[in-house]
Coordinates of C-alpha atoms and ligand atoms in Angstrom, one line a residue:
X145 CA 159.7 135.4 164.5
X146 CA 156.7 135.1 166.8
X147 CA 153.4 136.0 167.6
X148 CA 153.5 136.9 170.9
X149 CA 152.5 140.5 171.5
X150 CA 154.8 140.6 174.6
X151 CA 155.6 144.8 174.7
X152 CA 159.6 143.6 175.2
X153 CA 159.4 141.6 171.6
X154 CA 157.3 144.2 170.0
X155 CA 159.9 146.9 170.6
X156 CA 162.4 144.5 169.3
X157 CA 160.8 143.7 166.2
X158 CA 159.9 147.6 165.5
X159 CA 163.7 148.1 165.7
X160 CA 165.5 144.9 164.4
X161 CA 162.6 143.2 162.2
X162 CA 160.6 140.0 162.9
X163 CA 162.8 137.9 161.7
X164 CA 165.9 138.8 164.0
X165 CA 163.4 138.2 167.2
X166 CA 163.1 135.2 168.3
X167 CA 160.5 134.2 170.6
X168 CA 162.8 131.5 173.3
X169 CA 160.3 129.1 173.5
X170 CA 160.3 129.1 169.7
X171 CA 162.3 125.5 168.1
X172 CA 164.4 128.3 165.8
X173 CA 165.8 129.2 169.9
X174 CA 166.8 125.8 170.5
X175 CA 170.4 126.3 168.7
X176 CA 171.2 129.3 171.1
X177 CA 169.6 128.0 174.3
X178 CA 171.9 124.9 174.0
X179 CA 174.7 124.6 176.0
X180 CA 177.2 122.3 174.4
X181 CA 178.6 120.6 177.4
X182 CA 175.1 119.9 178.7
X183 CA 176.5 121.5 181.9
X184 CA 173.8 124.0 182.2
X185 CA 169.9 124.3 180.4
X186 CA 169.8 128.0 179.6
X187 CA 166.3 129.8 179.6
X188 CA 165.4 133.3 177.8
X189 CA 162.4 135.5 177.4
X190 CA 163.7 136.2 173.5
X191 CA 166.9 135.6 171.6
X192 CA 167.7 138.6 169.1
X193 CA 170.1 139.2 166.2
X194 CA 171.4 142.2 165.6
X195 CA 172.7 143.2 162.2
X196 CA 175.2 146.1 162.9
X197 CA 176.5 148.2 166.0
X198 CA 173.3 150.7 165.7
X199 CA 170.9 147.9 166.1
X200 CA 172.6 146.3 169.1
X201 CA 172.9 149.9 170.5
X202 CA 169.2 149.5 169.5
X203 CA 168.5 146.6 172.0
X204 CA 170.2 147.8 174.6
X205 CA 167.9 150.8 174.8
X206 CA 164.8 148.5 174.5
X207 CA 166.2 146.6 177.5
X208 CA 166.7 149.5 179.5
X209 CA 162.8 150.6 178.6
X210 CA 161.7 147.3 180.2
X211 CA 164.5 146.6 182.4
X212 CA 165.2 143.8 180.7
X213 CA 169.4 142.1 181.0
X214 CA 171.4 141.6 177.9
X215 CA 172.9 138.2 177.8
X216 CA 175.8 138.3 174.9
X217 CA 176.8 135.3 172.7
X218 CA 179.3 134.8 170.0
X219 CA 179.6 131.0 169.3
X220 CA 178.6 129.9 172.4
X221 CA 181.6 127.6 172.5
X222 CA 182.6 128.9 175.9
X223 CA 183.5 126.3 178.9
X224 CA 182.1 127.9 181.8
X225 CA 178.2 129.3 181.3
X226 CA 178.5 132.7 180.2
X227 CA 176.5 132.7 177.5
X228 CA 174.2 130.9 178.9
X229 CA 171.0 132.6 179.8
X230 CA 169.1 131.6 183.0
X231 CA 166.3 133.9 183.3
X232 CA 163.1 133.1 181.2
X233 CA 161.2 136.6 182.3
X234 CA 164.2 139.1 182.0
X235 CA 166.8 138.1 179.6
X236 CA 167.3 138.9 176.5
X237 CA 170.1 136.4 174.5
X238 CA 171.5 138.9 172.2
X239 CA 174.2 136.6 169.8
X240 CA 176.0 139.0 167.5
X241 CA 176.6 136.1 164.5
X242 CA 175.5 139.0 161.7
X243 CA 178.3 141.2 162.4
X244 CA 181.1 139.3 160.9
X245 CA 182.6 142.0 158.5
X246 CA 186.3 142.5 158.4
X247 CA 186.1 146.2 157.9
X248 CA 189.3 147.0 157.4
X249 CA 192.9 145.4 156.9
X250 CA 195.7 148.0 157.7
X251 CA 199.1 146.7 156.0
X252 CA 201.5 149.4 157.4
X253 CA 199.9 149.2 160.7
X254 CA 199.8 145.4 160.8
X255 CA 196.0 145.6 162.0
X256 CA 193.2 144.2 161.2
X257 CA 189.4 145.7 162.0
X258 CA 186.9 142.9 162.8
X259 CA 183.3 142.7 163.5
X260 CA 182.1 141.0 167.1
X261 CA 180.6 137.9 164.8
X262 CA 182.9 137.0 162.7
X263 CA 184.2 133.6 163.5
X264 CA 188.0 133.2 164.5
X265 CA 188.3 131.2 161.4
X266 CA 187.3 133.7 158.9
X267 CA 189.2 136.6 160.5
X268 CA 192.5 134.1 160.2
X269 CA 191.8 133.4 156.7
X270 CA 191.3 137.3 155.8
X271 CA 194.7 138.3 157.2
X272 CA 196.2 135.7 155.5
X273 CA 195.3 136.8 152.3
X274 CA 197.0 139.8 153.0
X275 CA 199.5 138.3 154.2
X276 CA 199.7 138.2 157.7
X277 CA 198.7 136.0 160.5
X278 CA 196.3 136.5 163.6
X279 CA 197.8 134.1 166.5
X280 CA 195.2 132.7 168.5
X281 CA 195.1 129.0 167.9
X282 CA 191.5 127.5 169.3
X283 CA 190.8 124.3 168.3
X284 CA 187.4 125.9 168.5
X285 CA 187.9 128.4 165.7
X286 CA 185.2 127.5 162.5
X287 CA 183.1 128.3 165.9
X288 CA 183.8 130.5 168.3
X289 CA 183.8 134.5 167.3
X290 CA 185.8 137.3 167.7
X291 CA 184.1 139.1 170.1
X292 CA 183.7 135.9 172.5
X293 CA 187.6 135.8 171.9
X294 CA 187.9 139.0 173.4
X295 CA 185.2 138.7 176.4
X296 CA 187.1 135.8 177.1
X297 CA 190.5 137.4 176.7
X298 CA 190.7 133.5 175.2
X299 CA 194.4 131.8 175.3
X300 CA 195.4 128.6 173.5
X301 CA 198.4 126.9 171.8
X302 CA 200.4 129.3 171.1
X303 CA 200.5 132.0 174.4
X304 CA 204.1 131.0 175.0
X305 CA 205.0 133.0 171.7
X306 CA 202.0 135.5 171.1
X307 CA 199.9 135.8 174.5
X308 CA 196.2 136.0 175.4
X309 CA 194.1 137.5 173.0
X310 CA 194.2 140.6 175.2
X311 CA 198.1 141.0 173.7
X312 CA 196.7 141.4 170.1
X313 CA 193.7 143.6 171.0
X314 CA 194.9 147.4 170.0
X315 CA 191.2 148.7 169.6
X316 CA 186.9 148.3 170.2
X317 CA 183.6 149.0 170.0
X318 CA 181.5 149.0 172.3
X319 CA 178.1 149.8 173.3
X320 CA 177.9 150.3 176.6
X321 CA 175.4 149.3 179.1
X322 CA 173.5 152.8 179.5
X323 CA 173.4 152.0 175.5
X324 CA 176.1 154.2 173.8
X325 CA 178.4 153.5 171.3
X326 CA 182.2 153.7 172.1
X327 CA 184.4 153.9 169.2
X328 CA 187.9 153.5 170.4
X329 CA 189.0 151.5 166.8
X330 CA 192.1 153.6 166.5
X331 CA 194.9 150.9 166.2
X332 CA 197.2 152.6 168.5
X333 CA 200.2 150.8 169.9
X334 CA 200.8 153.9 172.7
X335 CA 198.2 155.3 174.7
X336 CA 198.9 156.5 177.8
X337 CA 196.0 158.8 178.1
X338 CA 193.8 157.4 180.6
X339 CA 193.0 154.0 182.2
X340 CA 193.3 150.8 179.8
X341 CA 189.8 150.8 179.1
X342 CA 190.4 148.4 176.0
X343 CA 191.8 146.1 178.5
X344 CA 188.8 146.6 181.0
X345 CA 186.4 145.5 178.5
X346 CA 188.9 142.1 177.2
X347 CA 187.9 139.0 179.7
X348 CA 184.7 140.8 180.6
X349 CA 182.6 138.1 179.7
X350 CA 179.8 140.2 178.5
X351 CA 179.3 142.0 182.0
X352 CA 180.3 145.3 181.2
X353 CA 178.9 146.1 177.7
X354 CA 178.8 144.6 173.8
X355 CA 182.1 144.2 172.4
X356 CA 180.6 145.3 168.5
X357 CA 184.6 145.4 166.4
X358 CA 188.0 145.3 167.1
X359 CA 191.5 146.2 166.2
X360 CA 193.9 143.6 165.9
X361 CA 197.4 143.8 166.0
X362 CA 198.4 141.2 163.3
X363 CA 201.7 139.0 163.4
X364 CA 204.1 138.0 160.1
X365 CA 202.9 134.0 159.5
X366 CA 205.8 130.9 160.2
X367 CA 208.0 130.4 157.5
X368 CA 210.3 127.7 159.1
X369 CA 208.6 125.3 162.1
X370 CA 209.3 122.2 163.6
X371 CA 207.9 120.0 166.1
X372 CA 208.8 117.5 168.0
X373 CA 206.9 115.0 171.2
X374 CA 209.5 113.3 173.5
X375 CA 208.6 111.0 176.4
X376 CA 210.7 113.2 179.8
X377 CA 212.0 112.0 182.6
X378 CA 210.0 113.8 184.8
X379 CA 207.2 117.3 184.7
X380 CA 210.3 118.7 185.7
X381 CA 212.2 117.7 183.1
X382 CA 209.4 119.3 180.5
X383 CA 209.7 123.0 182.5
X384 CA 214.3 122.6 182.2
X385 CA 213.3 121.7 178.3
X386 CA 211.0 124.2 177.6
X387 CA 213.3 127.0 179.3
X388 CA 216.3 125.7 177.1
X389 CA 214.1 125.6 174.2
X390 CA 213.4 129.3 174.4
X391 CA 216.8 130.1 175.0
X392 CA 218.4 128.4 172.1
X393 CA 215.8 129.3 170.0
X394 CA 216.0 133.1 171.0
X395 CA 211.8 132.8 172.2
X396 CA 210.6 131.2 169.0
X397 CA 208.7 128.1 170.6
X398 CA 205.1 128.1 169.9
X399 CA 204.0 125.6 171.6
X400 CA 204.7 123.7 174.6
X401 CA 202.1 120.8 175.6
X402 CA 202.5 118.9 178.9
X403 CA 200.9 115.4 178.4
X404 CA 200.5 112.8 181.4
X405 CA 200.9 109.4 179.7
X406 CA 197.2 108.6 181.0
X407 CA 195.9 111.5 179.3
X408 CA 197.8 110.2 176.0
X409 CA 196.7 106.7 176.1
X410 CA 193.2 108.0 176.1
X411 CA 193.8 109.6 173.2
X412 CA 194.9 106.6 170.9
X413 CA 192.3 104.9 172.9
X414 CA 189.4 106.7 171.3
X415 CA 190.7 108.2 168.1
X416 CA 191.1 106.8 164.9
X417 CA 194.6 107.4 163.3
X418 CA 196.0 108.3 166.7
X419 CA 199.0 106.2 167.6
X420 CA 202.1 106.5 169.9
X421 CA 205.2 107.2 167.8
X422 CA 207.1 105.4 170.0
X423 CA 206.8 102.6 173.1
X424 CA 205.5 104.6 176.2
X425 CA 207.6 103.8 178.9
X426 CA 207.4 106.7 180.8
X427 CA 204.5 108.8 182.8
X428 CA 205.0 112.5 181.0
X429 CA 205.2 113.0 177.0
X430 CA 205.9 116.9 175.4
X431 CA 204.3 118.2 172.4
X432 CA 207.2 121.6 171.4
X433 CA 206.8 123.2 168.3
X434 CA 208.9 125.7 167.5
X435 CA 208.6 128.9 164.7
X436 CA 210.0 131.7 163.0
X437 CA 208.5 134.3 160.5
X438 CA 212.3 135.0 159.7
X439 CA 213.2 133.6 156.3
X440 CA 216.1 130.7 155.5
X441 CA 216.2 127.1 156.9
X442 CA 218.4 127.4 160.1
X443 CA 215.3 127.1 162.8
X444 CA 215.8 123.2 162.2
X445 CA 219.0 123.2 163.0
X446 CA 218.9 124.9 166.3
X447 CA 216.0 123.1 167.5
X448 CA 217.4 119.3 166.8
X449 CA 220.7 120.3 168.6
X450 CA 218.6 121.8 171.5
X451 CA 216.4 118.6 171.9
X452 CA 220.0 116.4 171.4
X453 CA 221.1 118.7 174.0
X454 CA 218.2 117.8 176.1
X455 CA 218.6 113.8 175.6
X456 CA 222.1 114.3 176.5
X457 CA 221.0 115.4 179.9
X458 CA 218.4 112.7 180.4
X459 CA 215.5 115.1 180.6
X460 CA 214.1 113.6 176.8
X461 CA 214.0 109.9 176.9
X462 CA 212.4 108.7 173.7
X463 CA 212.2 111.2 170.6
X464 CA 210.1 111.8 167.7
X465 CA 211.1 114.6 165.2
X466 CA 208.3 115.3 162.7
X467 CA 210.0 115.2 158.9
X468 CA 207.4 116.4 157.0
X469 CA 204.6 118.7 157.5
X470 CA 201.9 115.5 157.6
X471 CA 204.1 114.2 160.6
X472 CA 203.3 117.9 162.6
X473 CA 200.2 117.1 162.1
X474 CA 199.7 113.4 162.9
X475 CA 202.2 114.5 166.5
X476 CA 199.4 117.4 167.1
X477 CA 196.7 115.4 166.9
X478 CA 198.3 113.6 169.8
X479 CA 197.4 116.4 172.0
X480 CA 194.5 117.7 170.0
X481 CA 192.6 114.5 170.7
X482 CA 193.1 114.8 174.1
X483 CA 189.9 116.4 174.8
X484 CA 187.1 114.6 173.3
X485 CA 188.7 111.5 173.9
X486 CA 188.4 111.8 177.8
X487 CA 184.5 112.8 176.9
X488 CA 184.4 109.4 175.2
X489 CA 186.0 107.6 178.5
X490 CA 183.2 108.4 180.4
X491 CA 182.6 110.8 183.0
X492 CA 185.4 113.7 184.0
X493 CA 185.7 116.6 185.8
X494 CA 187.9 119.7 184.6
X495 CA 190.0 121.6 186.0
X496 CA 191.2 125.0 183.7
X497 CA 193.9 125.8 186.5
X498 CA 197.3 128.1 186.1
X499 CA 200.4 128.6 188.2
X500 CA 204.0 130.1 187.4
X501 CA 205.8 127.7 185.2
X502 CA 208.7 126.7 188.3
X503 CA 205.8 125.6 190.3
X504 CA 203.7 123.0 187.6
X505 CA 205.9 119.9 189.0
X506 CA 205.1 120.4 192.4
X507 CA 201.8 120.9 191.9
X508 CA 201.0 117.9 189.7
X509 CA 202.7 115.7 192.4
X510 CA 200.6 117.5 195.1
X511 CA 197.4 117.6 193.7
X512 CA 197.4 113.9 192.6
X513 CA 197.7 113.2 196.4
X514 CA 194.9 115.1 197.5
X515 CA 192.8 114.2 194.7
X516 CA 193.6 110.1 195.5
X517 CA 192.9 111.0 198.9
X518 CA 189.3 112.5 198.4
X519 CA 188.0 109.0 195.7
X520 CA 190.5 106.2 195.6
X521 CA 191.6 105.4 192.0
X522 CA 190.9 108.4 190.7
X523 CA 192.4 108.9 187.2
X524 CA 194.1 112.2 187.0
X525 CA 194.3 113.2 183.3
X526 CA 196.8 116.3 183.3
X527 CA 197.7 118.1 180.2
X528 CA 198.6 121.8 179.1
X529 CA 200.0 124.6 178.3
X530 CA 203.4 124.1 180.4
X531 CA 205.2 126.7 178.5
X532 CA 202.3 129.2 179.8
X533 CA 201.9 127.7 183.2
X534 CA 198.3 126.8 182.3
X535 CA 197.2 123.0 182.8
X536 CA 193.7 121.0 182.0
X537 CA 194.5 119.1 185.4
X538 CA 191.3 116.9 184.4
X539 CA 190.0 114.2 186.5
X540 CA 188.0 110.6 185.1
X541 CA 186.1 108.4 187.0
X542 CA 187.9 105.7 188.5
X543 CA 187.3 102.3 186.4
X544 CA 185.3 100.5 189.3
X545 CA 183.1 103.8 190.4
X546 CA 179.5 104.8 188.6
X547 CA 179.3 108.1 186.9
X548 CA 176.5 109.4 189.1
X549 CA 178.9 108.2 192.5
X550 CA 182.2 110.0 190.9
X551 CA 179.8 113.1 190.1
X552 CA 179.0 113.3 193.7
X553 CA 182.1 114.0 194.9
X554 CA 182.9 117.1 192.2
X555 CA 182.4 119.8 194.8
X556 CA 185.1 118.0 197.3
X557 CA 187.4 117.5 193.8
X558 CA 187.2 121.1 193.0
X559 CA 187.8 122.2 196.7
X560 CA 190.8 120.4 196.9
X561 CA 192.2 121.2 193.8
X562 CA 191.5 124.6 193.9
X563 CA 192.8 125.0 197.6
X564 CA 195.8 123.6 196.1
X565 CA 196.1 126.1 193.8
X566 CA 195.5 128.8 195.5
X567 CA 198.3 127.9 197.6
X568 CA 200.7 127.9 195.0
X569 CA 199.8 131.7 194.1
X570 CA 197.8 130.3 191.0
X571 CA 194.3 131.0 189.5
X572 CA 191.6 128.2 189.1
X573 CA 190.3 130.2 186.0
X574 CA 193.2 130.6 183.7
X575 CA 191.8 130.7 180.0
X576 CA 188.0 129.6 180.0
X577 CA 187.0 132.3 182.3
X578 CA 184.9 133.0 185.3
X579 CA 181.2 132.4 184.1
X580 CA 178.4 131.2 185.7
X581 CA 181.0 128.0 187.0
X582 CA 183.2 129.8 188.9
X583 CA 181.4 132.8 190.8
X584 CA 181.4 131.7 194.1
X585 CA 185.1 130.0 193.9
X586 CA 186.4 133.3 193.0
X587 CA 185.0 134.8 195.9
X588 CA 186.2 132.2 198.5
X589 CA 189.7 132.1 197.1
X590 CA 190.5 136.1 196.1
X591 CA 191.7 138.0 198.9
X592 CA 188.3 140.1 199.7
X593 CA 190.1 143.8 198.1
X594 CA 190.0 142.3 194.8
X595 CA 186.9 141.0 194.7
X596 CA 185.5 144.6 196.5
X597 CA 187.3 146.2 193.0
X598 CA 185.9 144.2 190.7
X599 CA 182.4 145.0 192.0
X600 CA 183.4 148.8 192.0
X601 CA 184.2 148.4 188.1
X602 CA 180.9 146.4 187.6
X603 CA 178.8 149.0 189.9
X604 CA 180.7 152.0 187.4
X605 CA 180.1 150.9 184.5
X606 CA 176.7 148.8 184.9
X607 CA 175.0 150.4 188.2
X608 CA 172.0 148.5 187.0
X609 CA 173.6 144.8 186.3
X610 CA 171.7 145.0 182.8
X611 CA 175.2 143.0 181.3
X612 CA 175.5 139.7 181.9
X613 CA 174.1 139.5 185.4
X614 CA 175.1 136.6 187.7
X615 CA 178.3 135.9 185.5
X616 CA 181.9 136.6 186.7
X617 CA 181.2 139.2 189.9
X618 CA 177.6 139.6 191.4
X619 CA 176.8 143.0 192.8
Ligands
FAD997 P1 180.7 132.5 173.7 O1 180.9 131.1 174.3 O2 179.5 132.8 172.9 O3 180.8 133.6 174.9 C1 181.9 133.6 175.9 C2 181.7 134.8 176.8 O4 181.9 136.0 176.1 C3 180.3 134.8 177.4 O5 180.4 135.4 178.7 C4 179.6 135.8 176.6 O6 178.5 136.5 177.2 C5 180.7 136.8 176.2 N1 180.6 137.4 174.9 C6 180.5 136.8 173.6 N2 180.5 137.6 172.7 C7 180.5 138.9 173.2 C8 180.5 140.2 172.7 N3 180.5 140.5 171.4 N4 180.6 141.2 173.6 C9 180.6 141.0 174.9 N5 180.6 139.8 175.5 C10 180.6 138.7 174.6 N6 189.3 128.5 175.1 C11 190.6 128.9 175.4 O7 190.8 129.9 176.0 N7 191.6 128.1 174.9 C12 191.5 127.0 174.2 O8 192.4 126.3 173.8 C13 190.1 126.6 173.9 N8 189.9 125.5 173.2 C14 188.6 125.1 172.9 C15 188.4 124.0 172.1 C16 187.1 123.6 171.8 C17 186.9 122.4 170.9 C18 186.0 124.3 172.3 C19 184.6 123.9 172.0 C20 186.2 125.4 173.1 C21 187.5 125.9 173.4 N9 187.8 127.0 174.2 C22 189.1 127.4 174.4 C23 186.7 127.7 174.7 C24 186.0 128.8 173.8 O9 186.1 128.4 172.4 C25 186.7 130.1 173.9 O10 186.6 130.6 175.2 C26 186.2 131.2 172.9 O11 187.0 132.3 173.0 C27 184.7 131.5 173.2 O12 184.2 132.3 172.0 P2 182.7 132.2 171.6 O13 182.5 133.1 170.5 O14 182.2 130.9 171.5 O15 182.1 132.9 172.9

């Protein structure tokens, strides 16, 4: 609420109601001008809530009266600045937490019909009441929402079975930036009557319009899993054993987690309850967890004479096979700790690269090098998604260096790293997105055709750069 008689906030309180206007200087803004990494300090004129597709087709018309920029925001849980206002005359921070209705749950068509704000969690819990299961595995999900899911076309733990969130979007809403509503929530699985504009609008990052409800394609939940971590001989070791692992298992690994051992001892450094199963000896540790939906008790089987298999071979050389569901747990939070245990070492910097599968050993050799060879002692902290190609190929502070000396060289870091990448044929934004981060990188490394496309879809669909401006392509 506010008292400011600003002509912008008026119109927004005539068409949402005081109480869903938010004045950004206000202390009630504070929670949505807050970036969680402290990586950027966003700024607003006024932070709005909008309480159902009309009303945020509502705002987007007041914006276009006063030329104002829509700046969207689900749980503002993202890595890389995209909801994260930064104009304190022109923006308006539209967060879309009121729409969290599931609208619809469609058994025979295994879809589910979700509203932009409902959080990942509660959307999980609703089809599992019916009886199904929504595979996207965030360690962010009592957070982040739906639609920030889809903007950010997010990925997670369990690509290597299910894919990006794009793979289980069958359906939106949108309102579009010239403010009309797009209603596209059919829940087809066959449309070949036009471009993919579903797939336009997933890992737009706000930029092209408000993603308002989706149809989601809904998966049958586990009914037999196992996991396992082994120390391996070598990252190439972790690429034969997760290519085996698929095989025998006919494709039923869901997740395949690349640890370097520096990365792991970090972990049972700072976490309590977080210990090595076993002695580590070696420099490279694997998180696999393997599922089925199909019913019976053979999965177990298969997967222990795969990972025998493996030993056999000398690419697994120490073993831990959890027994019980507690011990998939206590061998997750292995890699689940991973994360804000290097925030607790001190300072890092991150790196959300991908590259195809074959070529993750020969980059993680490489890219050490020219990392060591930019700050001496540099602690590379790799970990991953191997079985999806995408690694956290993170970076802390060497042990005799001061936060504010290792932060100086981050440009150098990234340049090298990313030059690396790029290469390799690999992407330096794999599953956090483009943002406000990664802008400029995009534009030095993508060959100059794509990045001339990208601004054609942004200059079609948003000739006035009212979404999102500054984020992901700049016109
Ligand atoms: P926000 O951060 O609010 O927004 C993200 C982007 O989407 C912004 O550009 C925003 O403008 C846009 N946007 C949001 N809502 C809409 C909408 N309705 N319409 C149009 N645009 C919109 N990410 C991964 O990919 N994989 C992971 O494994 C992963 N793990 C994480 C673990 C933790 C602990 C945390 C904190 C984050 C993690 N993330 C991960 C990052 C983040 O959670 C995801 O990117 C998530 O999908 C963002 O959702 P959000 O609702 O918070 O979106």
């Amino acid at each position: 609420m506010t008292a400011d008689s600003n002509p912008l906030i008026t119109d927004l309180e005539a068409k949402l109601g005081a109480d869903f206007v938010i004045d950004a200087t206000a202390e009630a803004a504070v929670p949505y001008l807050t970036e969680w990494r402290g990586a950027f300090a966003p700024v607003a004129r006024v932070v709005v809530r909008p309480g159902s597709t009309a009303e945020v087709a509502d705002v987007v018309a007041v914006a276009i009266a006063h030329g104002a920029a829509i700046v969207p925001q689900g749980g503002n849980t993202g890595t890389v600045g995209g909801s994260a206002a930064h104009d304190p005359e022109r923006q308006i921070l539209m967060n879309l937490e009121r729409l969290t209705a599931v609208r619809a749950i469609d058994t025979d068509n295994a879809t589910m019909t979700v509203e932009a704000g409902c959080t990942l969690a509660a959307a999980q819990d609703a089809a599992e009441a019916e009886g199904f299961y929504l595979p996207i595995a965030l360690a962010s999900r009592e957070r982040c929402r739906i639609g920030g899911n889809l903007a950010s076309n997010a990925g997670g733990l369990n690509v290597i079975r299910y894919g990006n969130t794009r793979d289980q979007v069958l359906g939106l809403e949108v309102v579009t930036a010239d403010g009309r509503i797009w209603d596209n929530l059919t829940g087809l699985r066959k449309d070949n009557s036009g471009y993919d504009l579903n797939d336009l609008f997933v890992g737009s990052e706000g930029t092209l319009g408000v993603i308002t409800a989706c149809v989601l394609s809904l998966a049958h939940p586990p009914r037999q899993r196992g996991v396992a971590f082994c120390a391996v001989r070598d990252a190439a070791a972790a690429v034969r054993i997760q290519r085996a692992l698929r095989d025998e298992t006919g494709d039923q690994v869901t997740g395949c987690e690349l640890m370097s051992r520096q990365a792991l001892a970090l972990a049972v450094a700072h976490t309590e309850d977080c210990e090595w199963p076993f002695e580590p000896r070696h420099d490279w540790y694997l998180l696999i967890e393997v599922a089925t939906a199909a019913r019976g008790d053979w999965l177990a089987g298969i997967f222990n004479a795969a990972l025998a298999a493996a030993q056999q071979r000398d690419d697994i050389r120490d073993l831990a096979v959890a027994e019980t569901e507690d011990d998939q747990r206590t061998l997750w939070r292995l890699r689940e700790s991973i994360p804000a245990a290097q925030t607790a070492e001190g300072a890092s910097i991150k790196h959300d690269i991908s590259l195809p599968v074959s070529k993750l050993p020969a980059f993680l050799a490489a890219a050490a090098d020219d990392v060591a060879a930019v700050v001496p002692g540099i602690r590379p902290c790799a970990f991953g998604h191997v079985g999806d190609g995408n690694l956290h190929f993170n970076l802390s502070c060497p042990l005799d260096m001061t936060a504010e000396d290792f932060r100086a060289r981050e440009a150098d870091l990234n340049r090298v790293v990313h030059d690396r990448v790029a290469a390799m044929q690999g992407s330096v934004a794999a599953e956090h997105g483009v943002g406000r981060l990664k802008v400029d990188e995009i534009v030095r490394l993508k060959p100059a055709v794509e990045i001339d496309m990208l601004r054609a879809i942004k200059k079609a669909l948003d000739p006035n750069n009212r979404m999102n401006p500054g984020v992901l392509v700049r016109i």
